[in-house]
mmCIF file with all atom_site columns, C-alpha atoms in Angstrom:
data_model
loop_
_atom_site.group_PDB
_atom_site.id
_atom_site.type_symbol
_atom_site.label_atom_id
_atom_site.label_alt_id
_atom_site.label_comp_id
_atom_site.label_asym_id
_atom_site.label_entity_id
_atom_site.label_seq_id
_atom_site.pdbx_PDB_ins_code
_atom_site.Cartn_x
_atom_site.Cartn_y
_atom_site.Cartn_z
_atom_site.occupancy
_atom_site.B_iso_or_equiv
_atom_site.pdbx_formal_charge
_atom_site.auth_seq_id
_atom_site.auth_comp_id
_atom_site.auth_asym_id
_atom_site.auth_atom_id
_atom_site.pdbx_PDB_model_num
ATOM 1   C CA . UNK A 1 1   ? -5.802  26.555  -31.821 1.00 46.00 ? 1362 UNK A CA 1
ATOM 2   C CA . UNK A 1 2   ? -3.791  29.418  -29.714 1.00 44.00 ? 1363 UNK A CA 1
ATOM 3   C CA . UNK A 1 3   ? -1.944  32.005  -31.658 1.00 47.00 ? 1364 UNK A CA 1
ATOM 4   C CA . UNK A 1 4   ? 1.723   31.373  -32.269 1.00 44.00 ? 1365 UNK A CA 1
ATOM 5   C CA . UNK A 1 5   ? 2.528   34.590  -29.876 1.00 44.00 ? 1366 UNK A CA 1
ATOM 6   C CA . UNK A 1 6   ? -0.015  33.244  -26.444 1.00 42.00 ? 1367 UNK A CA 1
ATOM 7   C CA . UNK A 1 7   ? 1.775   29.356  -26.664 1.00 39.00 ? 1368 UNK A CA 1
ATOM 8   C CA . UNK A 1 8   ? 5.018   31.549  -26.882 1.00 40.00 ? 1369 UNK A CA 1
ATOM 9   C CA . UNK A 1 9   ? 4.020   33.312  -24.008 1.00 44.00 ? 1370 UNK A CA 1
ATOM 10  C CA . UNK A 1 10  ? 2.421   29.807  -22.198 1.00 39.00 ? 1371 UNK A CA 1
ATOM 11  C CA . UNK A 1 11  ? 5.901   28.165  -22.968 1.00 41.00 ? 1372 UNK A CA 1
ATOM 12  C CA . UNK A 1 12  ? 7.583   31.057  -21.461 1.00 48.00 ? 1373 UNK A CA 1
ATOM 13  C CA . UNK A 1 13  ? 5.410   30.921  -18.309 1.00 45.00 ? 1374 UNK A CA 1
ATOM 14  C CA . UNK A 1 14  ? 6.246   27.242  -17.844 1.00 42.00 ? 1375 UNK A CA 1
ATOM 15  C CA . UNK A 1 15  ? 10.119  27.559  -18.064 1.00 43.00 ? 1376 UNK A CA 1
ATOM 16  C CA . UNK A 1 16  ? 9.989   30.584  -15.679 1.00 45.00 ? 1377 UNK A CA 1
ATOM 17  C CA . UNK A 1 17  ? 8.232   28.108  -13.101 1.00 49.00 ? 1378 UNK A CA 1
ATOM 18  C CA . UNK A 1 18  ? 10.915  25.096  -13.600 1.00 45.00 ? 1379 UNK A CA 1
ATOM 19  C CA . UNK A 1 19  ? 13.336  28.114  -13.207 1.00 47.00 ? 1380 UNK A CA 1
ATOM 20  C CA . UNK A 1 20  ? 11.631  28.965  -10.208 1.00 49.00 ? 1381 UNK A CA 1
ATOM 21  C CA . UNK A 1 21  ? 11.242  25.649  -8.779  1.00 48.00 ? 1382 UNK A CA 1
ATOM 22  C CA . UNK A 1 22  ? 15.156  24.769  -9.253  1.00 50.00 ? 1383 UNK A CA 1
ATOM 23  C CA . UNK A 1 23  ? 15.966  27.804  -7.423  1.00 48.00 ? 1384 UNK A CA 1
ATOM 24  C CA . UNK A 1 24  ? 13.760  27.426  -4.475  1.00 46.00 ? 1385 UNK A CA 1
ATOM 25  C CA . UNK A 1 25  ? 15.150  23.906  -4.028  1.00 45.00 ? 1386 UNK A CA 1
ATOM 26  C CA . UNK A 1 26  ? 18.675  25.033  -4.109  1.00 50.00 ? 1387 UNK A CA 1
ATOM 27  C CA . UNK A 1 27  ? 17.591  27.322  -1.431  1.00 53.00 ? 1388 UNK A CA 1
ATOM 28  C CA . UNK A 1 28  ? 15.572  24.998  -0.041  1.00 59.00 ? 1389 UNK A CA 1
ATOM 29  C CA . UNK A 1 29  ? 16.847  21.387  0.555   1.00 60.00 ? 1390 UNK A CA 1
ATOM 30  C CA . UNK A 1 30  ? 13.724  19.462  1.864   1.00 64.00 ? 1391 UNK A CA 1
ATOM 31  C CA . UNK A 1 31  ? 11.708  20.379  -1.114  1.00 68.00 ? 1392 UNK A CA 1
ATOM 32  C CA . UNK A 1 32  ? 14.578  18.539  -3.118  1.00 72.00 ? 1393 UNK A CA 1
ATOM 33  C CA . UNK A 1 33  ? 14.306  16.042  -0.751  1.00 71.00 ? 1394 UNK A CA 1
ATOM 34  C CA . UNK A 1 34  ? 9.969   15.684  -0.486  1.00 71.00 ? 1395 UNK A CA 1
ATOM 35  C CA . UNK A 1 35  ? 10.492  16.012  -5.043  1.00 78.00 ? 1396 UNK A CA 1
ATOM 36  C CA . UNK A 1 36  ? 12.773  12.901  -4.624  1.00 79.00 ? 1397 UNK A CA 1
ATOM 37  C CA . UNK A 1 37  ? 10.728  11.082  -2.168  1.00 80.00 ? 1398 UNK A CA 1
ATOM 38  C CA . UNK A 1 38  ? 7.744   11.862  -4.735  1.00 86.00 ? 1399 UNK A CA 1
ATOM 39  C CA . UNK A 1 39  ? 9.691   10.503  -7.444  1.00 92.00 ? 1400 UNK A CA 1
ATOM 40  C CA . UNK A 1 40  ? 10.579  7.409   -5.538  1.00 94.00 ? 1401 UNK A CA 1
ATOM 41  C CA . UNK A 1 41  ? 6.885   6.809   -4.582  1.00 96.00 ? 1402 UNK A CA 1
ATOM 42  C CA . UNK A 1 42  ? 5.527   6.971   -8.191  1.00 96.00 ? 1403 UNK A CA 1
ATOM 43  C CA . UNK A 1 43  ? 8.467   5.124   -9.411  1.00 96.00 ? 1404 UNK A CA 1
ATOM 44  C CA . UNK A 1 44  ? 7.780   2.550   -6.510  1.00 95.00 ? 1405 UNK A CA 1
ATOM 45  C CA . UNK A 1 45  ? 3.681   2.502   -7.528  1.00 96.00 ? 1406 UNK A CA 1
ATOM 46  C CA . UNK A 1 46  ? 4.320   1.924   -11.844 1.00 95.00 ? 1407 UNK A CA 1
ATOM 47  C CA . UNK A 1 47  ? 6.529   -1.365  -10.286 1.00 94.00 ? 1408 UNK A CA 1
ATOM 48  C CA . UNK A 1 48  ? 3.100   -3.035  -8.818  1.00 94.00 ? 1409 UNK A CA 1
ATOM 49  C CA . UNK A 1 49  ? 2.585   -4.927  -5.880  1.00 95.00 ? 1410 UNK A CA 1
ATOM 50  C CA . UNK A 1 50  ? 2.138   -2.262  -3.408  1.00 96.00 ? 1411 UNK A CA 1
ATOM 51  C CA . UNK A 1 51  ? -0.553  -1.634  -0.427  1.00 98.00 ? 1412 UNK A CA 1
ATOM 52  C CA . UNK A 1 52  ? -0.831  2.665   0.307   1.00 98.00 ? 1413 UNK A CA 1
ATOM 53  C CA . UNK A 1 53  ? -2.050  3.394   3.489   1.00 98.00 ? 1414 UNK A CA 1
ATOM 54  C CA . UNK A 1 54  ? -3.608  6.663   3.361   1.00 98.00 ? 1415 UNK A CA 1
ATOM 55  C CA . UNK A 1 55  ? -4.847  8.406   6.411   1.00 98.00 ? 1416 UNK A CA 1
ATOM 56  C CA . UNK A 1 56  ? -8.260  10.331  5.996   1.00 98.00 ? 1417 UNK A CA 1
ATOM 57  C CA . UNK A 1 57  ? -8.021  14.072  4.108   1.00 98.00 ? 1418 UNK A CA 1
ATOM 58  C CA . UNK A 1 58  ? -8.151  16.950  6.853   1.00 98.00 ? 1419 UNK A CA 1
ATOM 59  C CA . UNK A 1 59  ? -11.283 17.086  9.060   1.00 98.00 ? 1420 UNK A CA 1
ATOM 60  C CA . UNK A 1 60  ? -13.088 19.779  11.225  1.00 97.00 ? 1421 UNK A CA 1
ATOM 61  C CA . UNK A 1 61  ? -11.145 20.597  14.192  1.00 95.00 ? 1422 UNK A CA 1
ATOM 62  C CA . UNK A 1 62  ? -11.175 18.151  17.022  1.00 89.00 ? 1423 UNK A CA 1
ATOM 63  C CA . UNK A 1 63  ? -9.915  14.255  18.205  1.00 89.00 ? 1424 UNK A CA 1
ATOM 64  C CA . UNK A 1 64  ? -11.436 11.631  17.815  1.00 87.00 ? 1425 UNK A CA 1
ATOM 65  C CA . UNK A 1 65  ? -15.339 11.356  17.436  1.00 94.00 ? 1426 UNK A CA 1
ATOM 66  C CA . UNK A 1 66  ? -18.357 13.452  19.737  1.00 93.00 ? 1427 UNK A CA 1
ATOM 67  C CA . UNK A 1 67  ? -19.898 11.412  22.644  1.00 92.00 ? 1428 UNK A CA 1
ATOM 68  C CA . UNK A 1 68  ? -22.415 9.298   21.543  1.00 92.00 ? 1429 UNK A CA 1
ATOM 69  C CA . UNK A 1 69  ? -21.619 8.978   17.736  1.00 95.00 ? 1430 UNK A CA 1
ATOM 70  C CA . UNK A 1 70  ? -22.583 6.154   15.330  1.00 96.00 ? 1431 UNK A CA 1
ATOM 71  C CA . UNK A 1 71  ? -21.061 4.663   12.465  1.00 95.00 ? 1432 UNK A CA 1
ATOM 72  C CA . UNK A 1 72  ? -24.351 4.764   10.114  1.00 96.00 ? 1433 UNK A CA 1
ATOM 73  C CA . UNK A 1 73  ? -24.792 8.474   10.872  1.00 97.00 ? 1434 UNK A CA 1
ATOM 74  C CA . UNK A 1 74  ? -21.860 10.687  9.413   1.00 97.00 ? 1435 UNK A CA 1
ATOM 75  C CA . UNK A 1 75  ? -23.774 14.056  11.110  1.00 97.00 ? 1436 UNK A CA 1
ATOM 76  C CA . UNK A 1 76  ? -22.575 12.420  14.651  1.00 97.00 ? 1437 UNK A CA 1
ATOM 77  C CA . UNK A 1 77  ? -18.914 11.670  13.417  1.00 97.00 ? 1438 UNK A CA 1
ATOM 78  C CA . UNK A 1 78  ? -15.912 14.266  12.984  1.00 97.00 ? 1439 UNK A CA 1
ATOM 79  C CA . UNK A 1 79  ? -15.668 14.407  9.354   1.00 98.00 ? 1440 UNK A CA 1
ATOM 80  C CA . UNK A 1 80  ? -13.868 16.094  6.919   1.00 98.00 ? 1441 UNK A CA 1
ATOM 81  C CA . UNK A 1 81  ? -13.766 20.366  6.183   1.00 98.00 ? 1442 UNK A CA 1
ATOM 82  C CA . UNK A 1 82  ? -13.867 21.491  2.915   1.00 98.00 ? 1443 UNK A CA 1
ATOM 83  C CA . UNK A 1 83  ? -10.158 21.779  2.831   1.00 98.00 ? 1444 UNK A CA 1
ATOM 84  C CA . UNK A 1 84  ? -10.218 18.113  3.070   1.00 98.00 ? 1445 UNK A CA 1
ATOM 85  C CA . UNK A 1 85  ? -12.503 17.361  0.717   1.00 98.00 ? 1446 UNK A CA 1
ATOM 86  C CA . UNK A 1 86  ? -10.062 19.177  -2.110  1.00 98.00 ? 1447 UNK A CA 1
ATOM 87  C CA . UNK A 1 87  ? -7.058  17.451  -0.783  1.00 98.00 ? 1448 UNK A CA 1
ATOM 88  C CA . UNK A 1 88  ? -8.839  14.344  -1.324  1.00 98.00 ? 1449 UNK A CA 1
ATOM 89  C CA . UNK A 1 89  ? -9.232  15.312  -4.919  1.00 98.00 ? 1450 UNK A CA 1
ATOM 90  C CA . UNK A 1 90  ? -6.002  16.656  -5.704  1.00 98.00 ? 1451 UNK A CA 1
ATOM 91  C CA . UNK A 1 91  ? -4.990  12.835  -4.345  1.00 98.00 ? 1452 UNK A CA 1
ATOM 92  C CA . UNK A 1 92  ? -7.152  11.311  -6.992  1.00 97.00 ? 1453 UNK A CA 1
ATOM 93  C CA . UNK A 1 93  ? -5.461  14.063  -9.784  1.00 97.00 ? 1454 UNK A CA 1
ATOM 94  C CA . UNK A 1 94  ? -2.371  12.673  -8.988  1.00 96.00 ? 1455 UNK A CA 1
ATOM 95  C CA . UNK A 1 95  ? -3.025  9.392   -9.557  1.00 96.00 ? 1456 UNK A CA 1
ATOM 96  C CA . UNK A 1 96  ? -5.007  9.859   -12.311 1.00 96.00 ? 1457 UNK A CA 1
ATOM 97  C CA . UNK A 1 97  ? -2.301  12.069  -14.106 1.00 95.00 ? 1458 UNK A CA 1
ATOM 98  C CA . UNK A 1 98  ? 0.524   10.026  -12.754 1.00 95.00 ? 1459 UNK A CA 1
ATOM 99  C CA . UNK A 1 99  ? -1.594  6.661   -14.664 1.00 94.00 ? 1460 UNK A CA 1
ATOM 100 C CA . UNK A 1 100 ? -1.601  4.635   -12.132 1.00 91.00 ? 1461 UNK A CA 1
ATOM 101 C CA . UNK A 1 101 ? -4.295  1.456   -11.923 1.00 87.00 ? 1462 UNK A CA 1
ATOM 102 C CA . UNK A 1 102 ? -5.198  0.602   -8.392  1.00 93.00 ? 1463 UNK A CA 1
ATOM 103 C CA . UNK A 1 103 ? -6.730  -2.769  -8.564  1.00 93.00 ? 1464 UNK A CA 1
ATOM 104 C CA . UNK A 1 104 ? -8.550  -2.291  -4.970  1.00 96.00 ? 1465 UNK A CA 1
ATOM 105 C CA . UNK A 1 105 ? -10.041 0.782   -2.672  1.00 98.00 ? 1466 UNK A CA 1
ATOM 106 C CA . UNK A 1 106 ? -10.585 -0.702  1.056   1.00 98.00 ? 1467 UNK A CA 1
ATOM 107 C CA . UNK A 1 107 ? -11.991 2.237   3.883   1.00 98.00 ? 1468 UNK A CA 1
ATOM 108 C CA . UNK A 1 108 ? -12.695 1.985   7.322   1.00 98.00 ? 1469 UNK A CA 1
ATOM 109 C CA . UNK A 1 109 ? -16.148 2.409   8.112   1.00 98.00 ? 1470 UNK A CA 1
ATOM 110 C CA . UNK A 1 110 ? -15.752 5.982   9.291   1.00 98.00 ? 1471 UNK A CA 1
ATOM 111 C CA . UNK A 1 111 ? -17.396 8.734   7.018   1.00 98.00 ? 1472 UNK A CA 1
ATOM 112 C CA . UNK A 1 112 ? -14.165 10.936  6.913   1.00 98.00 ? 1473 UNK A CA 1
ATOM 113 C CA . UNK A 1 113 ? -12.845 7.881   5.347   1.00 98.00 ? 1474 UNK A CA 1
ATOM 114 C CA . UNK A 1 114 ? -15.079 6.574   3.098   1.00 98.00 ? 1475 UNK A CA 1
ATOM 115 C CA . UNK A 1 115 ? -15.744 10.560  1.782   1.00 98.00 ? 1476 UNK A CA 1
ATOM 116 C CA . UNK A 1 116 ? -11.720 10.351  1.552   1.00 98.00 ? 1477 UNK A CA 1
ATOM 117 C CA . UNK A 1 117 ? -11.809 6.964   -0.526  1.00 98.00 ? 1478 UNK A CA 1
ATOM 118 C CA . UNK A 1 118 ? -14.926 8.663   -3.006  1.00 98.00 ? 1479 UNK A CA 1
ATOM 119 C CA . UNK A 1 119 ? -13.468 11.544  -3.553  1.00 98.00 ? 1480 UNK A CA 1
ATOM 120 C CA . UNK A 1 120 ? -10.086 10.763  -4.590  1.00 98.00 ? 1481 UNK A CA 1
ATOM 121 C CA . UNK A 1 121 ? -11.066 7.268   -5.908  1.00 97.00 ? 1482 UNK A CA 1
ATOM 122 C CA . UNK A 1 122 ? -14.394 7.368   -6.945  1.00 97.00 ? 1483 UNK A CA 1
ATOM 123 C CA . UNK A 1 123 ? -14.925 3.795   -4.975  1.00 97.00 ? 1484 UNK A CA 1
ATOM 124 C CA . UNK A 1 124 ? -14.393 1.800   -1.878  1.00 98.00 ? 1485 UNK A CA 1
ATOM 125 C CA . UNK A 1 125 ? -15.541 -0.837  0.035   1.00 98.00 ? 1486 UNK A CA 1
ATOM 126 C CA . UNK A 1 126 ? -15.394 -1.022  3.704   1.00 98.00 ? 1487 UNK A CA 1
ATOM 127 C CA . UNK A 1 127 ? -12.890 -3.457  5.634   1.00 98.00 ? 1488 UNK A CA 1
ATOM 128 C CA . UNK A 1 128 ? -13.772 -3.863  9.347   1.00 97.00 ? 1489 UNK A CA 1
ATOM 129 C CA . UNK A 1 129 ? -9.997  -4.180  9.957   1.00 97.00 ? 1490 UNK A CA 1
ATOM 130 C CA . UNK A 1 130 ? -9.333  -0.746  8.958   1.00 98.00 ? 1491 UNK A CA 1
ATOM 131 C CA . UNK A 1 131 ? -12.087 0.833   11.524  1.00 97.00 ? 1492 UNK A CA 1
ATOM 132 C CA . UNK A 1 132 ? -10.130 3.185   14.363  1.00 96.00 ? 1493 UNK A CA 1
ATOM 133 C CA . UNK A 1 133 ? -9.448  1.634   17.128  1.00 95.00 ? 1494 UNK A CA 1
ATOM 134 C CA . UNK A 1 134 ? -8.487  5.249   19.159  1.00 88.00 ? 1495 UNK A CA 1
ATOM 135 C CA . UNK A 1 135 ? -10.219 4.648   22.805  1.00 79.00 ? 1496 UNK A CA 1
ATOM 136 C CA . UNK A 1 136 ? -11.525 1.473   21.733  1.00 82.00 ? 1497 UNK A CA 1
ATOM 137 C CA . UNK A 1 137 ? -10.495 -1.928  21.900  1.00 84.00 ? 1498 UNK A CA 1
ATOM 138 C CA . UNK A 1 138 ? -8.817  -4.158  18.968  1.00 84.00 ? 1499 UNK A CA 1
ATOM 139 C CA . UNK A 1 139 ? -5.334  -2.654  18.017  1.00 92.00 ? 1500 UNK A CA 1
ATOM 140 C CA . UNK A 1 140 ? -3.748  -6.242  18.823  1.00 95.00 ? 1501 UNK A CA 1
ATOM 141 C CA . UNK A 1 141 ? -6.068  -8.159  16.663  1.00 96.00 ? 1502 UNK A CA 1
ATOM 142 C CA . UNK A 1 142 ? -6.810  -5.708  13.840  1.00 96.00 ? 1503 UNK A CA 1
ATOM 143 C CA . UNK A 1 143 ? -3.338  -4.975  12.941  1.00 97.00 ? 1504 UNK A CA 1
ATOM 144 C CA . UNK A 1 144 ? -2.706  -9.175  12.966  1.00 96.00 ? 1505 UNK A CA 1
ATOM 145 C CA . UNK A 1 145 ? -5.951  -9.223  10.611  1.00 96.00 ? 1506 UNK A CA 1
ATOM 146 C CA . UNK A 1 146 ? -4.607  -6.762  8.162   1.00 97.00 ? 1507 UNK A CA 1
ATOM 147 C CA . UNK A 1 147 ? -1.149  -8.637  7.824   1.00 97.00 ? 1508 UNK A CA 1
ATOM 148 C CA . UNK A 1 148 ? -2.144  -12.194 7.353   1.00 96.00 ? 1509 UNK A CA 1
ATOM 149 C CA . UNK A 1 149 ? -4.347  -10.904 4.743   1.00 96.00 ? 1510 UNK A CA 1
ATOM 150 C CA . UNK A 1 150 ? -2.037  -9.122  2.723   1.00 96.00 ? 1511 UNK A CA 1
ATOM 151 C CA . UNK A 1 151 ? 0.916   -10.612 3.255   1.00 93.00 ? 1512 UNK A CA 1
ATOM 152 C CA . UNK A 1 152 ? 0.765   -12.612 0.255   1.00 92.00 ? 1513 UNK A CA 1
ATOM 153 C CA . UNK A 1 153 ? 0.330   -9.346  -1.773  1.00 93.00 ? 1514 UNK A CA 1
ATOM 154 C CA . UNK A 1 154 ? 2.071   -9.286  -4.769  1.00 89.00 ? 1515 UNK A CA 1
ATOM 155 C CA . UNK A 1 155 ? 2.644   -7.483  -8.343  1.00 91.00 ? 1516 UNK A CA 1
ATOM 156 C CA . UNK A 1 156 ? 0.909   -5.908  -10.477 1.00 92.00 ? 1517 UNK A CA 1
ATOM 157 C CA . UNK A 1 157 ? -2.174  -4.995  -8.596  1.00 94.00 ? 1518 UNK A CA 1
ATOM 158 C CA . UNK A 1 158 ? -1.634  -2.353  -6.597  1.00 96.00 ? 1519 UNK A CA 1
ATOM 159 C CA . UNK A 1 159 ? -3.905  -1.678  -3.220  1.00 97.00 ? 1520 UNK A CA 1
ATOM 160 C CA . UNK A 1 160 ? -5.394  1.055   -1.131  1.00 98.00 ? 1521 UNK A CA 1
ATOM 161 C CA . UNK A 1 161 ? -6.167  1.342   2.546   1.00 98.00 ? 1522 UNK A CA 1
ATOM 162 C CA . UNK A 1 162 ? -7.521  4.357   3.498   1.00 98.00 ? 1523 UNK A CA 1
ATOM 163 C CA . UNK A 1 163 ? -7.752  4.139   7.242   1.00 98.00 ? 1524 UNK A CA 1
ATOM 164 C CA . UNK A 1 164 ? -6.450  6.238   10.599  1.00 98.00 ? 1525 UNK A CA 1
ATOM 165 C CA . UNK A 1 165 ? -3.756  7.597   12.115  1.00 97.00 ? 1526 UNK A CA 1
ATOM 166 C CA . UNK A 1 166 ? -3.267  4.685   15.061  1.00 97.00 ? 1527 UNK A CA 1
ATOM 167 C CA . UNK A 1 167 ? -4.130  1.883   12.897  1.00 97.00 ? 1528 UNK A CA 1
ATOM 168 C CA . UNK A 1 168 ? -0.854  3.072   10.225  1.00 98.00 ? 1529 UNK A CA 1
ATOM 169 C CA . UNK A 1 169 ? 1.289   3.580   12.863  1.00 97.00 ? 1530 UNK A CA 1
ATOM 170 C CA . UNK A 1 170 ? 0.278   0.037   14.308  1.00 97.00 ? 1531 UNK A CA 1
ATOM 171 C CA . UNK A 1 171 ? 1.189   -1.167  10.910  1.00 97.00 ? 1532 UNK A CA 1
ATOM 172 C CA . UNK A 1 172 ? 3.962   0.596   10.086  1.00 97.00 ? 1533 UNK A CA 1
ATOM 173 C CA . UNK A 1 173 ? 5.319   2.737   13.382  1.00 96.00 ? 1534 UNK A CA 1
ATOM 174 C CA . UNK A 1 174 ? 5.025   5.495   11.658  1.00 97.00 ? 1535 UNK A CA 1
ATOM 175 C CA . UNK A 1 175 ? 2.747   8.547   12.116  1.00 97.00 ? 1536 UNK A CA 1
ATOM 176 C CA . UNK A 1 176 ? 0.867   10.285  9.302   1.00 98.00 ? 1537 UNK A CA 1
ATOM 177 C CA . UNK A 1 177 ? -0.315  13.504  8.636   1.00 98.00 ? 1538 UNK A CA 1
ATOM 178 C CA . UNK A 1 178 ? -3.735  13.749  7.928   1.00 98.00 ? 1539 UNK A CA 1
ATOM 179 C CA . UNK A 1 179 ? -4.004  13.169  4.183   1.00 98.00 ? 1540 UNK A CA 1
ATOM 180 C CA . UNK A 1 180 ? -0.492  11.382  3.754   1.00 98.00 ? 1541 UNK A CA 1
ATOM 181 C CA . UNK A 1 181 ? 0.313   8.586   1.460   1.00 98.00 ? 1542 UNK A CA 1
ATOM 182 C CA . UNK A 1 182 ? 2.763   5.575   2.655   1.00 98.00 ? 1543 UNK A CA 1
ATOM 183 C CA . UNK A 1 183 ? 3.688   3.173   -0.045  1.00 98.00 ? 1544 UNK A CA 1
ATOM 184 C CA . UNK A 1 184 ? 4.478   -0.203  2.231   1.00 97.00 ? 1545 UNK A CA 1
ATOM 185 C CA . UNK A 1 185 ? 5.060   -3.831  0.980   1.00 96.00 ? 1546 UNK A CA 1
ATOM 186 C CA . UNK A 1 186 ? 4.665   -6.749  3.094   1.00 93.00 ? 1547 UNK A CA 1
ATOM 187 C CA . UNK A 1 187 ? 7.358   -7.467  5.792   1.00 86.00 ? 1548 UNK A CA 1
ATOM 188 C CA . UNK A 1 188 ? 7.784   -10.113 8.311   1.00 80.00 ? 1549 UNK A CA 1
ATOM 189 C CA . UNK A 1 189 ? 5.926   -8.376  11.127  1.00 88.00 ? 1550 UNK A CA 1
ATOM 190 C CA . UNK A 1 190 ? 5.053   -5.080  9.939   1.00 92.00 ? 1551 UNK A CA 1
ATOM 191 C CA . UNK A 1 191 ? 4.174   -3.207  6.958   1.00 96.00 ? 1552 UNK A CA 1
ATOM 192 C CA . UNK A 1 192 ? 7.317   -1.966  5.308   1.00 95.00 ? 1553 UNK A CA 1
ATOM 193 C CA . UNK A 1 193 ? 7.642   2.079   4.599   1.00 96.00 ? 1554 UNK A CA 1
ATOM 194 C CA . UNK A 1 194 ? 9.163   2.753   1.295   1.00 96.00 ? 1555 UNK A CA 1
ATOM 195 C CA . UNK A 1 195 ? 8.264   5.946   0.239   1.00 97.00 ? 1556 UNK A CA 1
ATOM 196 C CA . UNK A 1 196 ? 5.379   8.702   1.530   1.00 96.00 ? 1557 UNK A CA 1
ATOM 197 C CA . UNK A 1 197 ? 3.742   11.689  -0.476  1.00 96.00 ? 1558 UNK A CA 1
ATOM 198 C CA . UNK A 1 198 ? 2.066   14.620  0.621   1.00 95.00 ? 1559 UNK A CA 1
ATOM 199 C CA . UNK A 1 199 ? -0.159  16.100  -1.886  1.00 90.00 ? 1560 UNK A CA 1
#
C-alpha cells in the first residue's frame, strides 16, 4: 500500500492534468470537439450493433505495395513501422479499458492488416472482401459483397473490419487516416458514419 503523503501527491498529479486538459480545450476547440466525438463513439459502441472499419496502423513510408509482391509473403508487402505497431496496441488498450466485447475481428489479407487486427485484438480472420483493391480490379463488387452481408447486422454483437483506405471510403465516402476508427451501421446503400476515433 502507498503512503498516505505519495497517493496525496498521485491525486494531486491527476487533478493538475484534468486542470490542464480543461484549459487546453478552452484554448483549443477541436480537442473539445475530437473528446466529444470520442465520447459519442464509445457511447455509440456500449449500445451494440455496430460494424468499425478500421484502416491499418501506420506503415513504412510508401503507396501501395513493391512490384512483384505476394500476399503469403509479408517481407514483399509495405507493412507496418514500429510506430504502427504501438498505435495498434494503444487501439486494443482502449477497448480493453473502455470494456467493450467485439463479437467478430475480420482483416483483409494484407500483413499490415492482419499485424493491425493481432495486435490490437489479439485475433482475426481474413475476409476476401476486405482485400485492397488500389490498382486492382473489384471496388464495384467488393463493396456490394460487404453490404449484403452485413446489412442485416444488428445489436448486441458488435463487429470489426480492419481493412484499407479505398475500400472505407467505397463504403462509407469517407477517407481515413491510417489507424482511424469509423463506427458505421448499416444504411440503404452505404455504410453509415456515426462517430470516428483517433487513438
Amino acid at each position: 500500500m502507498q503512503p498516505a503523503a505519495n497517493r496525496l501527491s498521485l491525486s494531486r498529479r491527476a487533478w493538475l492534468r484534468a486542470a490542464c486538459l480543461g484549459a487546453s480545450t478552452l484554448a483549443h476547440p477541436g480537442l473539445l470537439q475530437a473528446a466529444a466525438e470520442g465520447e459519442r463513439f464509445w457511447t455509440l459502441l456500449r449500445e451494440g450493433g455496430c460494424i468499425v472499419l478500421m484502416r491499418h496502423a501506420l506503415t513504412v513510408p510508401g503507396v501501395g505495395d513493391p512490384p512483384g509482391f505476394r500476399l503469403d509473403d509479408c517481407s514483399t508487402q509495405r507493412n507496418l513501422s514500429e510506430e504502427g505497431r504501438e498505435q495498434s496496441r494503444r487501439v486494443g488498450q482502449a477497448f480493453a479499458d473502455a470494456g467493450i466485447p467485439v463479437a467478430d475481428i475480420r482483416s483483409s489479407a494484407w500483413c499490415r492488416c492482419t499485424e493491425t487486427a493481432d495486435l490490437a485484438f489479439g485475433r482475426h480472420r481474413v475476409w476476401t472482401p476486405l482485400n485492397s483493391f488500389f490498382a486492382r480490379e473489384g471496388r464495384d463488387q467488393q463493396t456490394r459483397d460487404v453490404l449484403q452481408a452485413l446489412r442485416n447486422h444488428r445489436a448486441p454483437d458488435n463487429l470489426v473490419l480492419v481493412t484499407h483506405q479505398v475500400n472505407i471510403t467505397a463504403l462509407t465516402g469517407q477517407s481515413p487516416a491510417m489507424g482511424e476508427l469509423f463506427l458505421t451501421r448499416p444504411g440503404s446503400q452505404s455504410l453509415s458514419l456515426l462517430a470516428r476515433l483517433s487513438v
